[in-house]
mmCIF file of C-alpha atoms in Angstrom:
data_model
loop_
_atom_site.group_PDB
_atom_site.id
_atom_site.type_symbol
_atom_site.label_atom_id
_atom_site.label_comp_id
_atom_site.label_asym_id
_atom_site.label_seq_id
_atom_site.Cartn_x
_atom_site.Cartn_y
_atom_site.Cartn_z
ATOM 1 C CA UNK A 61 11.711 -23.885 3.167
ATOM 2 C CA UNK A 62 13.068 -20.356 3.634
ATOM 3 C CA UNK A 63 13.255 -19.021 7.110
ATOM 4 C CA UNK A 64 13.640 -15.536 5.232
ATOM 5 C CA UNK A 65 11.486 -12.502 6.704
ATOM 6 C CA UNK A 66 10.166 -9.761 4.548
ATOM 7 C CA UNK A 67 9.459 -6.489 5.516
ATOM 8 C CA UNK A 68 7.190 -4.446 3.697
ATOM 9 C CA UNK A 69 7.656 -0.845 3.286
ATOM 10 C CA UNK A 70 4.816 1.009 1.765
ATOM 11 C CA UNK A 71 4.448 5.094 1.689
ATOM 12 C CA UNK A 72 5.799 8.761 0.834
ATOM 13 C CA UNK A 73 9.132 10.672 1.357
ATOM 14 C CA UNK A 74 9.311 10.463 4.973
ATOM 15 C CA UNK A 75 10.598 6.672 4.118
ATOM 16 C CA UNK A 76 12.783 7.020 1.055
ATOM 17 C CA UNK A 77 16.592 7.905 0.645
ATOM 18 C CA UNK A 78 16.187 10.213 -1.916
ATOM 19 C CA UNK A 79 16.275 13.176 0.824
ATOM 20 C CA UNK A 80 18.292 12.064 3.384
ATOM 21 C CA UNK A 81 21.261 12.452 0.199
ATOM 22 C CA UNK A 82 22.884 9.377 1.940
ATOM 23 C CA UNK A 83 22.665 5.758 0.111
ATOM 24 C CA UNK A 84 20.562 3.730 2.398
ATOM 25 C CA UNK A 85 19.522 6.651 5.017
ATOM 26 C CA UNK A 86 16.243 6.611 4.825
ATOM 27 C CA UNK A 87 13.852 5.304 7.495
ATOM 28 C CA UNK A 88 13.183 2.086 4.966
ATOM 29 C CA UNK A 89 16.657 1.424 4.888
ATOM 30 C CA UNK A 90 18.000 2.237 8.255
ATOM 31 C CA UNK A 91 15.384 -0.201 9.626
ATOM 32 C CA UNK A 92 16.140 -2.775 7.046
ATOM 33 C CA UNK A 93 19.763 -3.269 7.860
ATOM 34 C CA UNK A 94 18.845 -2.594 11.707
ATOM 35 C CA UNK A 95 16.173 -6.075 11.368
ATOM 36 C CA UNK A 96 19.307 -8.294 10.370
ATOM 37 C CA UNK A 97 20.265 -10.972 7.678
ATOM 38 C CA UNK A 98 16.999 -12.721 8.420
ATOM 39 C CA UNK A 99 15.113 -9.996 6.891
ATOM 40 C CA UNK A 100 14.183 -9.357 2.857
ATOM 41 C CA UNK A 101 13.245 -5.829 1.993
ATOM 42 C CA UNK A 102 10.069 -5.275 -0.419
ATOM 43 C CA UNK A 103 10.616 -1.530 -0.718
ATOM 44 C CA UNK A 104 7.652 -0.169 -2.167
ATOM 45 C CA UNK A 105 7.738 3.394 -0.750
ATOM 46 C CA UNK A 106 7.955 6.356 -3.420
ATOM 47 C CA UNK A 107 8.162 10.162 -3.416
ATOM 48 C CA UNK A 108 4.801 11.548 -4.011
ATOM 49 C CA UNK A 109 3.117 8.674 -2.442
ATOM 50 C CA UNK A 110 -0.810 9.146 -1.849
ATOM 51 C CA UNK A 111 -3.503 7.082 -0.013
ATOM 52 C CA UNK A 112 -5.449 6.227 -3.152
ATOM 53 C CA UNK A 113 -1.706 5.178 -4.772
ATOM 54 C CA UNK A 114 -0.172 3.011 -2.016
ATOM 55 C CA UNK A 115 0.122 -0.283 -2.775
ATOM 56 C CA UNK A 116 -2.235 -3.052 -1.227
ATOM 57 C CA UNK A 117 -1.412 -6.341 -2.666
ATOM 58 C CA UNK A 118 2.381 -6.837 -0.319
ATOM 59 C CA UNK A 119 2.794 -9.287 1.613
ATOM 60 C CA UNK A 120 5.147 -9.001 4.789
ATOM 61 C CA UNK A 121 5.870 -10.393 8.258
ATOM 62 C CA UNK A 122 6.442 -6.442 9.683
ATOM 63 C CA UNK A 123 4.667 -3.770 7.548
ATOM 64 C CA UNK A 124 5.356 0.431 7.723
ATOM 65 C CA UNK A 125 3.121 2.592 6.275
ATOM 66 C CA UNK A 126 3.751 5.983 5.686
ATOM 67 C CA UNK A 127 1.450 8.195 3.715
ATOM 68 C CA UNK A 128 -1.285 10.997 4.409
ATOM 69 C CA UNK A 129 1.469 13.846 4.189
ATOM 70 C CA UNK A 130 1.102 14.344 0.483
ATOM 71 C CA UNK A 131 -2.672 13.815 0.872
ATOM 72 C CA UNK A 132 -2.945 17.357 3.514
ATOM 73 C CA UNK A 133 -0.171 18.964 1.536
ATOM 74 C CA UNK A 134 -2.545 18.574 -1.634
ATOM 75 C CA UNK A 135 -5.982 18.832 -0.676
ATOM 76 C CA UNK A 136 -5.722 20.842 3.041
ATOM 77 C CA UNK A 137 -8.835 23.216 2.714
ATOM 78 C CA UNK A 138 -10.810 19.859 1.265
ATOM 79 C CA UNK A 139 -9.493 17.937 4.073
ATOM 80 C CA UNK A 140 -10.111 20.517 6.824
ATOM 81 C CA UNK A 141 -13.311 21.649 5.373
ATOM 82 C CA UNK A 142 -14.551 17.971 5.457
ATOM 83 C CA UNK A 143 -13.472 18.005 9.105
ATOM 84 C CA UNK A 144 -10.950 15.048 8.017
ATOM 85 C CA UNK A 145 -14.036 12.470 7.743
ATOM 86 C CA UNK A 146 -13.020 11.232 3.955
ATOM 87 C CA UNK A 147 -8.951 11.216 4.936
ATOM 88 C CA UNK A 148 -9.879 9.239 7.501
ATOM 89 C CA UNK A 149 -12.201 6.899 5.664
ATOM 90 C CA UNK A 150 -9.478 6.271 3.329
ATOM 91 C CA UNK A 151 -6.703 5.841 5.105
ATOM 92 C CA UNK A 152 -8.774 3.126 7.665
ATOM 93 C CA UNK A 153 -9.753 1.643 4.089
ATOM 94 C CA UNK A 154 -5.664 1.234 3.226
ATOM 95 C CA UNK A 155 -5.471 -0.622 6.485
ATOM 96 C CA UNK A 156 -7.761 -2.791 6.055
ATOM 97 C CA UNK A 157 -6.795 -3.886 3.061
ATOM 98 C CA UNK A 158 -3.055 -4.402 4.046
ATOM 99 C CA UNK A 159 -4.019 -6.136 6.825
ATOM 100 C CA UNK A 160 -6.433 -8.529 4.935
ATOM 101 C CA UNK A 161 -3.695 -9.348 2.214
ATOM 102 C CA UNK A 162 -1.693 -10.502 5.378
#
């Protein structure tokens, strides 16, 4: 039996390296190597990454979720209009279902 961890990123650009122009200086990654040897890294964060998009089947023993940006940055004047009721429907939604897959 494996006494490995995992740690399950899911989310947008604020995670990712791609930005950061550094190999492995991204949030994901800077956290990764902080958590130790014990610790496996299901990275499944992308640029881009909406609410409706973000992954919901992982599995992990510590889970970061960051999305919502590219949902305001894309549909603001829906969003604000709709006093943020639907953004925050779905995003409670993508907890749930995170949380119930673990």
């Amino acid at each position: 039996m494996s006494s490995l961890r995992t740690y399950l990123a899911l989310g947008d650009s604020m995670s990712i390296d791609f930005y950061t122009r550094v190999r492995g200086g991204g949030a994901t990654s800077q956290l990764h190597r902080r958590l130790g040897a014990g610790w496996m890294l299901d990275d499944r964060t992308e640029d881009g990454c909406v609410i409706a998009r973000a992954p919901r089947d992982g599995h992990g023993h510590l889970i970061t979720l960051t999305v919502g940006g590219n949902d305001l940055r894309v549909r603001a004047q829906e969003i604000l209009e709709d006093r943020f009721a639907a953004f925050r429907d779905a995003h409670l939604a993508l907890l749930r279902a995170v949380r119930q897959a673990n």
